[in-house]
CSV table of C-alpha atoms in Angstrom, one decimal:
chain,number,residue,atom,x,y,z
A,21,UNK,CA,0.0,0.0,0.0
A,22,UNK,CA,1.2,3.5,-0.9
A,23,UNK,CA,1.4,6.0,1.9
A,24,UNK,CA,-1.1,8.8,1.7
A,25,UNK,CA,1.6,11.4,1.3
A,26,UNK,CA,3.0,9.6,-1.8
A,27,UNK,CA,-0.5,9.7,-3.4
A,28,UNK,CA,-0.7,13.4,-2.7
A,29,UNK,CA,2.8,14.0,-4.2
A,30,UNK,CA,1.8,12.0,-7.3
A,31,UNK,CA,-1.3,14.1,-7.7
A,32,UNK,CA,0.6,17.4,-7.3
A,33,UNK,CA,3.2,16.2,-9.8
A,34,UNK,CA,0.5,15.2,-12.3
A,35,UNK,CA,-1.2,18.5,-11.9
A,36,UNK,CA,2.0,20.6,-12.3
A,37,UNK,CA,3.2,18.5,-15.3
A,38,UNK,CA,-0.2,18.6,-16.9
A,39,UNK,CA,-0.5,22.4,-16.7
A,40,UNK,CA,3.0,22.7,-18.0
A,41,UNK,CA,2.4,20.5,-21.0
A,42,UNK,CA,-0.9,22.3,-21.7
A,43,UNK,CA,1.0,25.5,-22.2
A,44,UNK,CA,4.0,23.9,-23.9
A,45,UNK,CA,1.8,22.3,-26.6
A,46,UNK,CA,-0.2,25.5,-27.2
A,47,UNK,CA,2.3,26.1,-30.0
A,48,UNK,CA,4.5,23.7,-32.1
A,49,UNK,CA,7.4,26.2,-31.7
A,50,UNK,CA,9.6,27.3,-28.9
A,51,UNK,CA,10.8,30.5,-27.3
A,52,UNK,CA,13.6,32.2,-29.3
A,53,UNK,CA,16.4,31.3,-26.9
A,54,UNK,CA,15.4,27.6,-27.0
A,55,UNK,CA,16.7,27.4,-30.6
A,56,UNK,CA,20.4,27.6,-29.5
A,57,UNK,CA,19.9,24.5,-27.3
A,58,UNK,CA,17.9,22.7,-30.0
A,59,UNK,CA,20.7,23.3,-32.5
A,60,UNK,CA,23.2,21.9,-30.1
A,61,UNK,CA,21.1,18.8,-29.4
A,62,UNK,CA,20.8,18.2,-33.2
A,63,UNK,CA,24.6,18.5,-33.7
A,64,UNK,CA,25.4,16.1,-30.8
A,65,UNK,CA,22.9,13.6,-32.1
A,66,UNK,CA,24.5,13.8,-35.6
A,67,UNK,CA,28.1,14.0,-34.7
A,68,UNK,CA,28.5,13.1,-31.1
A,69,UNK,CA,30.1,16.4,-30.3
A,70,UNK,CA,28.8,19.9,-29.2
A,71,UNK,CA,28.9,22.7,-31.8
A,72,UNK,CA,31.8,24.7,-30.2
A,73,UNK,CA,33.0,26.2,-33.5
A,74,UNK,CA,30.0,27.6,-35.4
A,75,UNK,CA,30.1,29.0,-39.0
A,76,UNK,CA,26.6,30.6,-38.7
A,77,UNK,CA,26.4,32.6,-35.5
A,78,UNK,CA,27.9,36.0,-36.0
A,79,UNK,CA,28.9,34.6,-39.5
A,80,UNK,CA,31.5,32.5,-37.7
A,81,UNK,CA,32.6,32.3,-34.1
A,82,UNK,CA,33.5,29.9,-31.1
A,83,UNK,CA,31.1,29.0,-28.3
A,84,UNK,CA,31.9,28.5,-24.6
A,85,UNK,CA,29.3,26.5,-22.6
A,86,UNK,CA,28.8,23.3,-20.6
A,87,UNK,CA,27.1,20.7,-22.8
A,88,UNK,CA,26.0,18.0,-20.4
A,89,UNK,CA,22.3,19.1,-20.5
A,90,UNK,CA,22.4,18.9,-24.3
A,91,UNK,CA,23.8,15.4,-24.2
A,92,UNK,CA,20.9,14.3,-22.0
A,93,UNK,CA,18.4,15.6,-24.5
A,94,UNK,CA,20.4,14.2,-27.5
A,95,UNK,CA,20.3,10.7,-25.9
A,96,UNK,CA,16.5,10.7,-25.7
A,97,UNK,CA,16.4,12.1,-29.2
A,98,UNK,CA,18.0,8.8,-30.4
A,99,UNK,CA,14.6,7.1,-30.0
A,100,UNK,CA,12.1,10.1,-29.6
A,101,UNK,CA,11.3,13.0,-32.0
A,102,UNK,CA,13.3,16.1,-31.2
A,103,UNK,CA,10.2,18.3,-30.9
A,104,UNK,CA,8.7,15.9,-28.3
A,105,UNK,CA,12.0,15.6,-26.4
A,106,UNK,CA,12.3,19.4,-26.1
A,107,UNK,CA,8.7,19.8,-25.1
A,108,UNK,CA,8.4,16.9,-22.7
A,109,UNK,CA,11.7,16.3,-20.9
A,110,UNK,CA,12.4,19.9,-19.6
A,111,UNK,CA,8.9,20.0,-18.1
A,112,UNK,CA,9.3,16.6,-16.5
A,113,UNK,CA,12.6,17.7,-15.0
A,114,UNK,CA,11.2,21.0,-13.7
A,115,UNK,CA,8.1,19.2,-12.3
A,116,UNK,CA,10.4,16.9,-10.3
A,117,UNK,CA,11.2,20.0,-8.1
A,118,UNK,CA,8.1,19.3,-6.1
A,119,UNK,CA,9.6,16.0,-4.8
A,120,UNK,CA,12.8,17.7,-3.7
A,121,UNK,CA,11.0,20.6,-2.0
A,122,UNK,CA,8.8,18.1,-0.2
A,123,UNK,CA,11.9,16.2,1.1
A,124,UNK,CA,13.7,19.4,2.2
A,125,UNK,CA,10.6,20.9,3.8
A,126,UNK,CA,9.8,17.7,5.7
A,127,UNK,CA,13.4,17.5,7.0
A,128,UNK,CA,13.3,21.1,8.2
A,129,UNK,CA,9.8,21.2,9.7
A,130,UNK,CA,9.1,17.5,10.6
A,131,UNK,CA,5.6,18.3,9.3
A,132,UNK,CA,4.0,16.3,6.5
A,133,UNK,CA,1.3,19.0,5.9
A,134,UNK,CA,3.8,21.8,5.7
A,135,UNK,CA,6.0,19.8,3.3
A,136,UNK,CA,3.0,18.9,1.0
A,137,UNK,CA,1.8,22.5,1.0
A,138,UNK,CA,5.3,23.8,0.1
A,139,UNK,CA,5.8,21.2,-2.7
A,140,UNK,CA,2.4,22.4,-4.2
A,141,UNK,CA,3.5,26.0,-4.0
A,142,UNK,CA,6.9,25.2,-5.6
A,143,UNK,CA,5.1,23.9,-8.7
A,144,UNK,CA,3.6,27.3,-9.4
A,145,UNK,CA,6.3,29.8,-8.8
A,146,UNK,CA,5.5,32.3,-11.6
A,147,UNK,CA,9.1,33.0,-12.7
A,148,UNK,CA,10.3,29.4,-12.7
A,149,UNK,CA,7.2,28.0,-14.3
A,150,UNK,CA,7.0,30.5,-17.2
A,151,UNK,CA,10.7,30.7,-17.9
A,152,UNK,CA,11.1,26.9,-18.2
A,153,UNK,CA,7.8,25.8,-19.8
A,154,UNK,CA,8.7,26.3,-23.5
A,155,UNK,CA,12.4,27.4,-23.6
A,156,UNK,CA,14.3,24.1,-23.4
A,157,UNK,CA,16.1,25.8,-20.5
A,158,UNK,CA,19.0,24.2,-18.7
A,159,UNK,CA,17.5,25.5,-15.5
A,160,UNK,CA,14.7,22.9,-15.7
A,161,UNK,CA,17.3,20.3,-14.7
A,162,UNK,CA,19.9,22.5,-12.9
A,163,UNK,CA,17.3,23.8,-10.3
A,164,UNK,CA,16.0,20.4,-9.1
A,165,UNK,CA,19.6,19.1,-9.0
A,166,UNK,CA,20.8,22.0,-6.9
A,167,UNK,CA,18.1,21.5,-4.4
A,168,UNK,CA,18.7,17.8,-4.3
A,169,UNK,CA,22.3,18.7,-3.5
A,170,UNK,CA,21.1,20.9,-0.6
A,171,UNK,CA,19.0,18.0,0.6
A,172,UNK,CA,22.0,15.7,0.5
A,173,UNK,CA,24.0,18.2,2.5
A,174,UNK,CA,21.3,18.3,5.2
A,175,UNK,CA,21.1,14.5,5.3
A,176,UNK,CA,24.9,13.8,5.5
A,177,UNK,CA,24.9,13.9,9.3
A,178,UNK,CA,22.4,11.1,9.4
A,179,UNK,CA,23.3,8.8,6.5
A,180,UNK,CA,26.7,8.5,4.7
A,181,UNK,CA,25.2,7.4,1.4
A,182,UNK,CA,24.3,11.0,0.8
A,183,UNK,CA,28.0,11.8,0.5
A,184,UNK,CA,28.0,9.9,-2.8
A,185,UNK,CA,24.7,11.6,-3.9
A,186,UNK,CA,26.3,15.0,-3.1
A,187,UNK,CA,29.5,14.3,-5.1
A,188,UNK,CA,27.6,13.1,-8.2
A,189,UNK,CA,25.2,16.0,-8.1
A,190,UNK,CA,27.9,18.7,-7.8
A,191,UNK,CA,29.9,17.1,-10.7
A,192,UNK,CA,26.8,17.1,-12.9
A,193,UNK,CA,25.8,20.6,-12.0
A,194,UNK,CA,29.3,21.9,-12.7
A,195,UNK,CA,29.2,20.2,-16.1
A,196,UNK,CA,25.8,21.9,-16.9
A,197,UNK,CA,25.9,25.5,-16.0
A,198,UNK,CA,28.1,28.3,-14.4
A,199,UNK,CA,25.4,29.0,-11.8
A,200,UNK,CA,27.2,26.4,-9.7
A,201,UNK,CA,29.1,29.4,-8.4
A,202,UNK,CA,26.0,30.4,-6.6
A,203,UNK,CA,26.1,27.1,-4.7
A,204,UNK,CA,29.6,27.8,-3.6
A,205,UNK,CA,28.8,31.2,-2.2
A,206,UNK,CA,25.8,29.7,-0.4
A,207,UNK,CA,27.9,27.0,1.2
A,208,UNK,CA,30.5,29.4,2.3
A,209,UNK,CA,27.9,31.6,3.9
A,210,UNK,CA,26.5,28.6,5.6
A,211,UNK,CA,29.9,27.8,7.1
A,212,UNK,CA,30.1,31.4,8.3
A,213,UNK,CA,26.7,31.1,10.0
A,214,UNK,CA,27.8,27.9,11.7
A,215,UNK,CA,30.9,29.6,13.1
A,216,UNK,CA,29.1,32.7,14.2
A,217,UNK,CA,26.5,30.7,16.1
A,218,UNK,CA,29.2,28.4,17.6
A,219,UNK,CA,27.6,25.3,16.2
A,220,UNK,CA,29.6,22.1,15.6
A,221,UNK,CA,30.8,21.8,12.0
A,222,UNK,CA,30.5,18.3,10.6
A,223,UNK,CA,33.9,17.3,9.1
A,224,UNK,CA,32.5,15.4,6.1
A,225,UNK,CA,30.2,18.4,5.4
A,226,UNK,CA,33.2,20.8,5.5
A,227,UNK,CA,35.3,18.6,3.2
A,228,UNK,CA,32.5,18.3,0.7
A,229,UNK,CA,32.1,22.1,0.6
A,230,UNK,CA,35.9,22.5,0.0
A,231,UNK,CA,35.8,19.8,-2.7
A,232,UNK,CA,32.8,21.5,-4.4
A,233,UNK,CA,34.6,24.9,-4.3
A,234,UNK,CA,37.8,23.6,-5.9
A,235,UNK,CA,35.9,21.5,-8.5
A,236,UNK,CA,33.6,24.4,-9.6
A,237,UNK,CA,36.4,27.0,-9.7
A,238,UNK,CA,38.8,24.6,-11.6
A,239,UNK,CA,36.2,23.4,-14.1
A,240,UNK,CA,34.9,26.8,-14.9
A,241,UNK,CA,38.4,28.2,-15.3
A,242,UNK,CA,39.2,25.5,-17.8
A,243,UNK,CA,36.0,26.1,-19.8
A,244,UNK,CA,36.0,29.9,-19.7
A,245,UNK,CA,39.7,30.6,-19.7
A,246,UNK,CA,39.7,32.1,-23.2
A,247,UNK,CA,36.8,34.3,-22.2
A,248,UNK,CA,38.7,35.6,-19.2
A,249,UNK,CA,41.7,36.4,-21.5
A,250,UNK,CA,39.5,38.3,-24.0
A,251,UNK,CA,37.1,40.1,-21.7
A,252,UNK,CA,38.8,40.2,-18.3
A,253,UNK,CA,36.5,40.9,-15.4
A,254,UNK,CA,33.7,41.8,-17.8
A,255,UNK,CA,33.2,38.1,-18.5
A,256,UNK,CA,31.1,38.2,-15.3
A,257,UNK,CA,28.5,40.1,-17.3
A,258,UNK,CA,28.9,37.8,-20.3
A,259,UNK,CA,30.2,40.6,-22.4
A,260,UNK,CA,26.7,41.9,-22.8
A,261,UNK,CA,26.7,45.4,-24.5
A,262,UNK,CA,26.1,48.3,-22.1
A,263,UNK,CA,22.8,49.1,-23.9
A,264,UNK,CA,21.4,45.8,-22.8
A,265,UNK,CA,22.9,45.4,-19.3
A,266,UNK,CA,19.9,47.2,-17.7
A,267,UNK,CA,17.6,44.6,-19.2
A,268,UNK,CA,19.6,41.5,-18.2
A,269,UNK,CA,21.0,42.7,-14.8
A,270,UNK,CA,18.2,44.9,-13.4
A,271,UNK,CA,18.0,45.6,-9.7
A,272,UNK,CA,15.6,43.7,-7.5
A,273,UNK,CA,12.5,45.5,-6.5
A,274,UNK,CA,9.7,44.5,-4.2
A,275,UNK,CA,7.1,44.8,-7.0
A,276,UNK,CA,9.1,42.6,-9.3
A,277,UNK,CA,9.6,40.0,-6.5
A,278,UNK,CA,5.9,40.0,-5.7
A,279,UNK,CA,5.0,39.4,-9.3
A,280,UNK,CA,7.6,36.8,-10.2
A,281,UNK,CA,7.6,35.0,-6.8
A,282,UNK,CA,4.4,35.6,-4.9
A,283,UNK,CA,3.4,37.5,-1.8
A,284,UNK,CA,3.3,34.5,0.6
A,285,UNK,CA,6.8,33.1,-0.1
A,286,UNK,CA,8.3,36.5,-0.2
A,287,UNK,CA,7.1,37.9,3.2
A,288,UNK,CA,7.2,34.6,5.1
A,289,UNK,CA,10.7,33.9,3.8
A,290,UNK,CA,11.9,37.3,4.9
A,291,UNK,CA,10.4,36.8,8.3
A,292,UNK,CA,12.1,33.4,8.8
A,293,UNK,CA,15.5,34.9,7.8
A,294,UNK,CA,15.0,37.6,10.4
A,295,UNK,CA,13.8,35.2,13.1
A,296,UNK,CA,16.7,32.7,12.6
A,297,UNK,CA,19.3,35.4,12.3
A,298,UNK,CA,18.5,37.2,15.5
A,299,UNK,CA,16.3,35.0,17.7
A,300,UNK,CA,16.8,31.3,17.0
A,301,UNK,CA,19.3,28.8,15.8
A,302,UNK,CA,18.7,26.1,13.2
A,303,UNK,CA,21.4,24.4,11.1
A,304,UNK,CA,19.1,23.4,8.3
A,305,UNK,CA,17.6,26.8,8.0
A,306,UNK,CA,21.1,28.3,7.8
A,307,UNK,CA,21.8,26.4,4.6
A,308,UNK,CA,18.7,27.9,3.0
A,309,UNK,CA,19.6,31.4,4.4
A,310,UNK,CA,23.1,31.1,2.9
A,311,UNK,CA,21.5,30.4,-0.5
A,312,UNK,CA,19.0,33.3,-0.1
A,313,UNK,CA,21.5,35.8,1.0
A,314,UNK,CA,24.1,34.9,-1.6
A,315,UNK,CA,21.4,35.3,-4.3
A,316,UNK,CA,20.4,38.7,-2.9
A,317,UNK,CA,24.0,39.8,-2.7
A,318,UNK,CA,24.6,38.9,-6.4
A,319,UNK,CA,21.4,40.5,-7.5
A,320,UNK,CA,22.3,43.7,-5.6
A,321,UNK,CA,25.7,43.8,-7.3
A,322,UNK,CA,24.0,43.0,-10.6
A,323,UNK,CA,26.3,40.0,-11.1
A,324,UNK,CA,23.5,37.6,-12.2
A,325,UNK,CA,20.5,38.3,-14.4
A,326,UNK,CA,17.4,39.4,-12.6
A,327,UNK,CA,15.2,36.5,-13.8
A,328,UNK,CA,17.9,33.9,-13.0
A,329,UNK,CA,18.3,35.3,-9.4
A,330,UNK,CA,14.5,35.4,-8.9
A,331,UNK,CA,14.2,31.7,-9.9
A,332,UNK,CA,16.7,30.7,-7.2
A,333,UNK,CA,15.4,33.2,-4.6
A,334,UNK,CA,11.8,32.2,-5.2
A,335,UNK,CA,12.4,28.5,-4.5
A,336,UNK,CA,14.4,29.2,-1.4
A,337,UNK,CA,11.6,31.4,-0.1
A,338,UNK,CA,9.1,28.6,-0.7
A,339,UNK,CA,11.3,26.3,1.5
A,340,UNK,CA,11.5,29.0,4.2
A,341,UNK,CA,7.7,29.4,3.9
A,342,UNK,CA,7.4,25.8,5.0
A,343,UNK,CA,9.2,26.7,8.3
A,344,UNK,CA,6.9,29.7,8.7
A,345,UNK,CA,3.8,27.6,8.1
A,346,UNK,CA,4.8,24.9,10.6
A,347,UNK,CA,5.9,27.4,13.2
A,348,UNK,CA,2.6,29.4,12.8
A,349,UNK,CA,0.5,26.3,13.2
A,350,UNK,CA,2.4,25.3,16.4
A,351,UNK,CA,1.9,28.9,17.7
A,352,UNK,CA,-1.8,28.8,16.9
A,353,UNK,CA,-2.2,25.4,18.7
A,354,UNK,CA,-0.9,27.1,21.9
A,355,UNK,CA,-3.5,29.9,21.8
A,356,UNK,CA,-7.2,30.2,22.2
A,357,UNK,CA,-7.5,30.6,18.4
A,358,UNK,CA,-6.6,26.9,17.8
A,359,UNK,CA,-10.2,26.2,16.8
A,360,UNK,CA,-9.7,28.6,13.9
A,361,UNK,CA,-6.6,26.8,12.5
A,362,UNK,CA,-8.5,25.4,9.5
A,363,UNK,CA,-9.6,29.0,8.6
A,364,UNK,CA,-6.0,30.1,8.7
A,365,UNK,CA,-4.9,27.3,6.4
A,366,UNK,CA,-7.8,28.1,3.9
A,367,UNK,CA,-6.9,31.8,3.9
A,368,UNK,CA,-3.2,31.1,3.1
A,369,UNK,CA,-4.3,28.8,0.3
A,370,UNK,CA,-6.7,31.4,-1.1
A,371,UNK,CA,-4.0,34.1,-1.0
A,372,UNK,CA,-1.7,31.6,-2.8
A,373,UNK,CA,-4.3,31.0,-5.5
A,374,UNK,CA,-4.7,34.7,-6.2
A,375,UNK,CA,-1.1,35.7,-5.9
A,376,UNK,CA,0.8,32.8,-7.3
A,377,UNK,CA,-1.3,30.5,-9.5
A,378,UNK,CA,-3.1,33.4,-11.3
A,379,UNK,CA,0.1,35.3,-12.0
A,380,UNK,CA,1.7,32.0,-13.1
A,381,UNK,CA,-1.0,31.5,-15.7
A,382,UNK,CA,-0.9,35.1,-16.8
A,383,UNK,CA,2.9,35.3,-17.1
A,384,UNK,CA,3.0,31.9,-18.9
A,385,UNK,CA,0.3,33.0,-21.4
A,386,UNK,CA,2.4,36.1,-22.1
A,387,UNK,CA,5.5,33.9,-22.7
A,388,UNK,CA,3.6,31.6,-25.1
A,389,UNK,CA,2.2,34.5,-27.0
A,390,UNK,CA,5.7,35.8,-27.6
A,391,UNK,CA,6.7,32.5,-29.2
A,392,UNK,CA,7.5,32.8,-33.0
A,393,UNK,CA,4.4,32.5,-35.1
A,394,UNK,CA,3.7,30.2,-37.9
A,395,UNK,CA,4.2,33.0,-40.4
A,396,UNK,CA,7.6,33.9,-38.9
A,397,UNK,CA,8.7,30.3,-39.2
A,398,UNK,CA,7.4,30.0,-42.8
A,399,UNK,CA,9.4,33.1,-43.7
A,400,UNK,CA,12.6,31.6,-42.3
A,401,UNK,CA,11.9,28.3,-44.1
A,402,UNK,CA,11.5,30.3,-47.3
A,403,UNK,CA,15.0,31.8,-46.7
A,404,UNK,CA,16.3,28.3,-46.2
A,405,UNK,CA,14.9,27.1,-49.5
A,406,UNK,CA,15.6,30.2,-51.6
A,407,UNK,CA,18.9,31.6,-50.4
A,408,UNK,CA,22.5,30.5,-50.9
A,409,UNK,CA,24.1,28.5,-48.0
A,410,UNK,CA,26.7,31.2,-47.6
A,411,UNK,CA,24.3,34.2,-47.5
A,412,UNK,CA,24.2,36.4,-44.4
A,413,UNK,CA,20.8,37.2,-43.0
A,414,UNK,CA,20.1,40.3,-41.0
A,415,UNK,CA,17.4,39.9,-38.2
A,416,UNK,CA,16.9,41.5,-34.8
A,417,UNK,CA,18.9,40.5,-31.8
A,418,UNK,CA,16.0,38.3,-30.5
A,419,UNK,CA,15.8,36.4,-33.8
A,420,UNK,CA,19.5,35.5,-34.2
A,421,UNK,CA,19.1,31.9,-33.1
A,422,UNK,CA,16.1,31.5,-35.4
A,423,UNK,CA,18.2,32.4,-38.4
A,424,UNK,CA,20.8,29.8,-37.5
A,425,UNK,CA,18.4,27.0,-36.6
A,426,UNK,CA,15.4,27.4,-38.8
A,427,UNK,CA,16.8,29.2,-41.9
A,428,UNK,CA,20.2,27.5,-41.4
A,429,UNK,CA,22.0,30.6,-42.5
A,430,UNK,CA,24.6,33.0,-41.1
A,431,UNK,CA,23.3,35.8,-38.8
A,432,UNK,CA,24.9,39.2,-37.9
A,433,UNK,CA,24.1,39.1,-34.2
A,434,UNK,CA,22.5,36.9,-31.5
A,435,UNK,CA,22.3,36.8,-27.7
A,436,UNK,CA,25.5,34.9,-27.1
A,437,UNK,CA,28.1,37.7,-26.7
A,438,UNK,CA,31.0,35.7,-25.2
A,439,UNK,CA,34.3,36.0,-27.3
A,440,UNK,CA,32.6,38.6,-29.6
A,441,UNK,CA,35.0,41.6,-29.5
A,442,UNK,CA,32.7,44.0,-31.5
A,443,UNK,CA,29.4,43.2,-29.8
A,444,UNK,CA,28.5,46.8,-29.0
A,445,UNK,CA,29.4,48.0,-32.4
A,446,UNK,CA,27.3,45.3,-34.1
A,447,UNK,CA,24.3,46.0,-31.9
A,448,UNK,CA,24.5,49.7,-32.9
A,449,UNK,CA,25.1,48.9,-36.6
A,450,UNK,CA,22.0,46.6,-36.7
A,451,UNK,CA,19.9,49.3,-35.1
A,452,UNK,CA,21.2,51.8,-37.7
A,453,UNK,CA,20.3,49.6,-40.6
A,454,UNK,CA,16.7,49.1,-39.3
A,455,UNK,CA,16.1,52.7,-38.3
A,456,UNK,CA,18.1,55.0,-40.6
A,457,UNK,CA,16.3,57.1,-43.3
A,458,UNK,CA,19.3,57.1,-45.7
A,459,UNK,CA,20.7,54.6,-48.1
A,460,UNK,CA,24.1,56.1,-47.6
A,461,UNK,CA,24.0,55.0,-44.0
A,462,UNK,CA,22.5,51.6,-44.6
A,463,UNK,CA,24.4,50.3,-47.6
A,464,UNK,CA,27.9,50.6,-46.2
A,465,UNK,CA,26.8,48.7,-43.1
A,466,UNK,CA,25.1,46.0,-45.3
A,467,UNK,CA,28.3,45.7,-47.2
A,468,UNK,CA,30.4,45.6,-44.0
A,469,UNK,CA,28.7,42.5,-42.8
A,470,UNK,CA,28.1,41.1,-46.3
A,471,UNK,CA,24.3,41.0,-45.7
A,472,UNK,CA,22.2,39.6,-48.5
A,473,UNK,CA,18.7,39.6,-46.9
A,474,UNK,CA,17.0,41.8,-44.4
A,475,UNK,CA,14.2,40.2,-42.3
A,476,UNK,CA,11.5,42.6,-41.2
A,477,UNK,CA,9.1,40.9,-38.8
A,478,UNK,CA,6.5,42.2,-36.3
A,479,UNK,CA,9.2,41.5,-33.6
A,480,UNK,CA,11.8,43.7,-35.2
A,481,UNK,CA,9.3,46.4,-36.2
A,482,UNK,CA,8.1,46.6,-32.5
A,483,UNK,CA,11.7,46.5,-31.2
A,484,UNK,CA,13.0,49.3,-33.4
A,485,UNK,CA,9.7,51.2,-33.5
A,486,UNK,CA,9.3,51.2,-37.3
A,487,UNK,CA,6.7,50.1,-39.8
A,488,UNK,CA,9.1,49.4,-42.7
A,489,UNK,CA,12.6,50.2,-43.9
A,490,UNK,CA,12.7,53.9,-44.5
A,491,UNK,CA,15.1,53.7,-47.4
A,492,UNK,CA,13.6,50.7,-49.3
A,493,UNK,CA,12.0,52.9,-52.0
A,494,UNK,CA,15.0,52.3,-54.4
A,495,UNK,CA,14.0,49.0,-55.9
A,496,UNK,CA,17.3,48.7,-57.7
A,497,UNK,CA,19.0,48.3,-54.3
A,498,UNK,CA,16.3,46.7,-52.2
A,499,UNK,CA,14.1,44.1,-53.7
A,500,UNK,CA,11.0,42.9,-51.7
A,501,UNK,CA,11.3,39.1,-52.2
A,502,UNK,CA,8.9,38.0,-49.5
A,503,UNK,CA,5.8,39.9,-48.4
A,504,UNK,CA,3.4,38.3,-45.9
A,505,UNK,CA,3.2,38.9,-42.2
A,506,UNK,CA,7.0,39.0,-42.5
A,507,UNK,CA,8.8,41.1,-45.1
A,508,UNK,CA,12.2,40.0,-46.6
A,509,UNK,CA,14.3,42.4,-48.6
A,510,UNK,CA,17.2,41.4,-50.8
A,511,UNK,CA,20.2,43.8,-50.7
A,512,UNK,CA,21.5,44.4,-54.2
A,513,UNK,CA,23.8,47.4,-54.1
A,514,UNK,CA,27.3,48.1,-53.0
A,515,UNK,CA,28.9,51.4,-52.1
A,516,UNK,CA,32.6,51.6,-52.9
A,517,UNK,CA,35.0,54.0,-51.3
A,518,UNK,CA,37.2,56.0,-53.7
């Protein structure tokens, strides 16, 4: 017989996964950023190796990234269609977070009810749900693994088998994403809390933290060594042009946190951090506090993208909420209001519905609506079938990966700026080509990047606040070769310097 809690967990998992898949299959296409990962998966499936040297991105460049996530998807692509793999697997991985949250919350609170409630909330954190539902995001697997690593660290004192789980998890995370640095900061803060509160430090725990620190630093130095040499300290900001830094590395505000995380996790988590900093001691809570404070510190210094930081921060706050929830019920039981405990639980649940589930659905709908449309994909397929393999296609920054993956042609710019020395200049040149009123400004730039076709979609028109190319009236220089929802112009002229 299955325990009742397992049945509840299975139902929560089925609900979360079902809602995720409902949104994911609203469209046969993916968010723009997903197409970089899709192309890597295809290349690994065909060659066995990641696409580190690419002839299409920026018309030829090298990539630096950890490919373990792509290998996992490529393995399943051997016996499943790629579209199904990229829709299904990331959502299964992300839905598994509810099991990890349940285990951690139960270990912290010793309350099955608090653990189940927290696992349910973790399935509908707006920022994590929306950003992983249709983007083939590495965070769909990195996040559950990171929190399983935290659970293993909590359990090490009770069972030595979790040492092996910890080691395997940290190796996999380090091979998947540079966000492993966040774990290292969290662990070091945890050690600091233990010292400040004069608690006994478990030797195995300390050795694992030291091992993790050395492993992550060494592995990332090997992978990103060339980026450090090219960009210096600016590699921390991924060489993103200054014009875009405000979009990627915004400062955290209460309003954005309320929208992306939810009111209950935010305020209950803050209260628990305050309570266990100044009034009480709890080793397990200190692990979560280390994670929360390291995320806040990096967000404050704008060292990690806002959305990435909010994903980590949101899940940590849900776990801290489990402690708030269990402590609150224990407090109510000791007062004359104990008979109203059920009303308290219902009120919290209703607030969660209105402040987490509804924003999750709204935000996810917005993300799905921003997915490339059928007309956009058809225009890119037209380019694939009607242009030369060596042609360079100009599209907006957001559409760079689509040009490489769908049209299978060279682009001028995309969102991966590492090792690109002229990223700021390219961004400015692309903006000039789209917005200038003069052929004399546009044609030299088109020649500079050897651009053969210009894609003008609703996305680029909105981004550059235009309704058409202002200089396209000269049909001898700019031939309209495709005109549906998307327009495609062929560049025919050259401007020679005397």
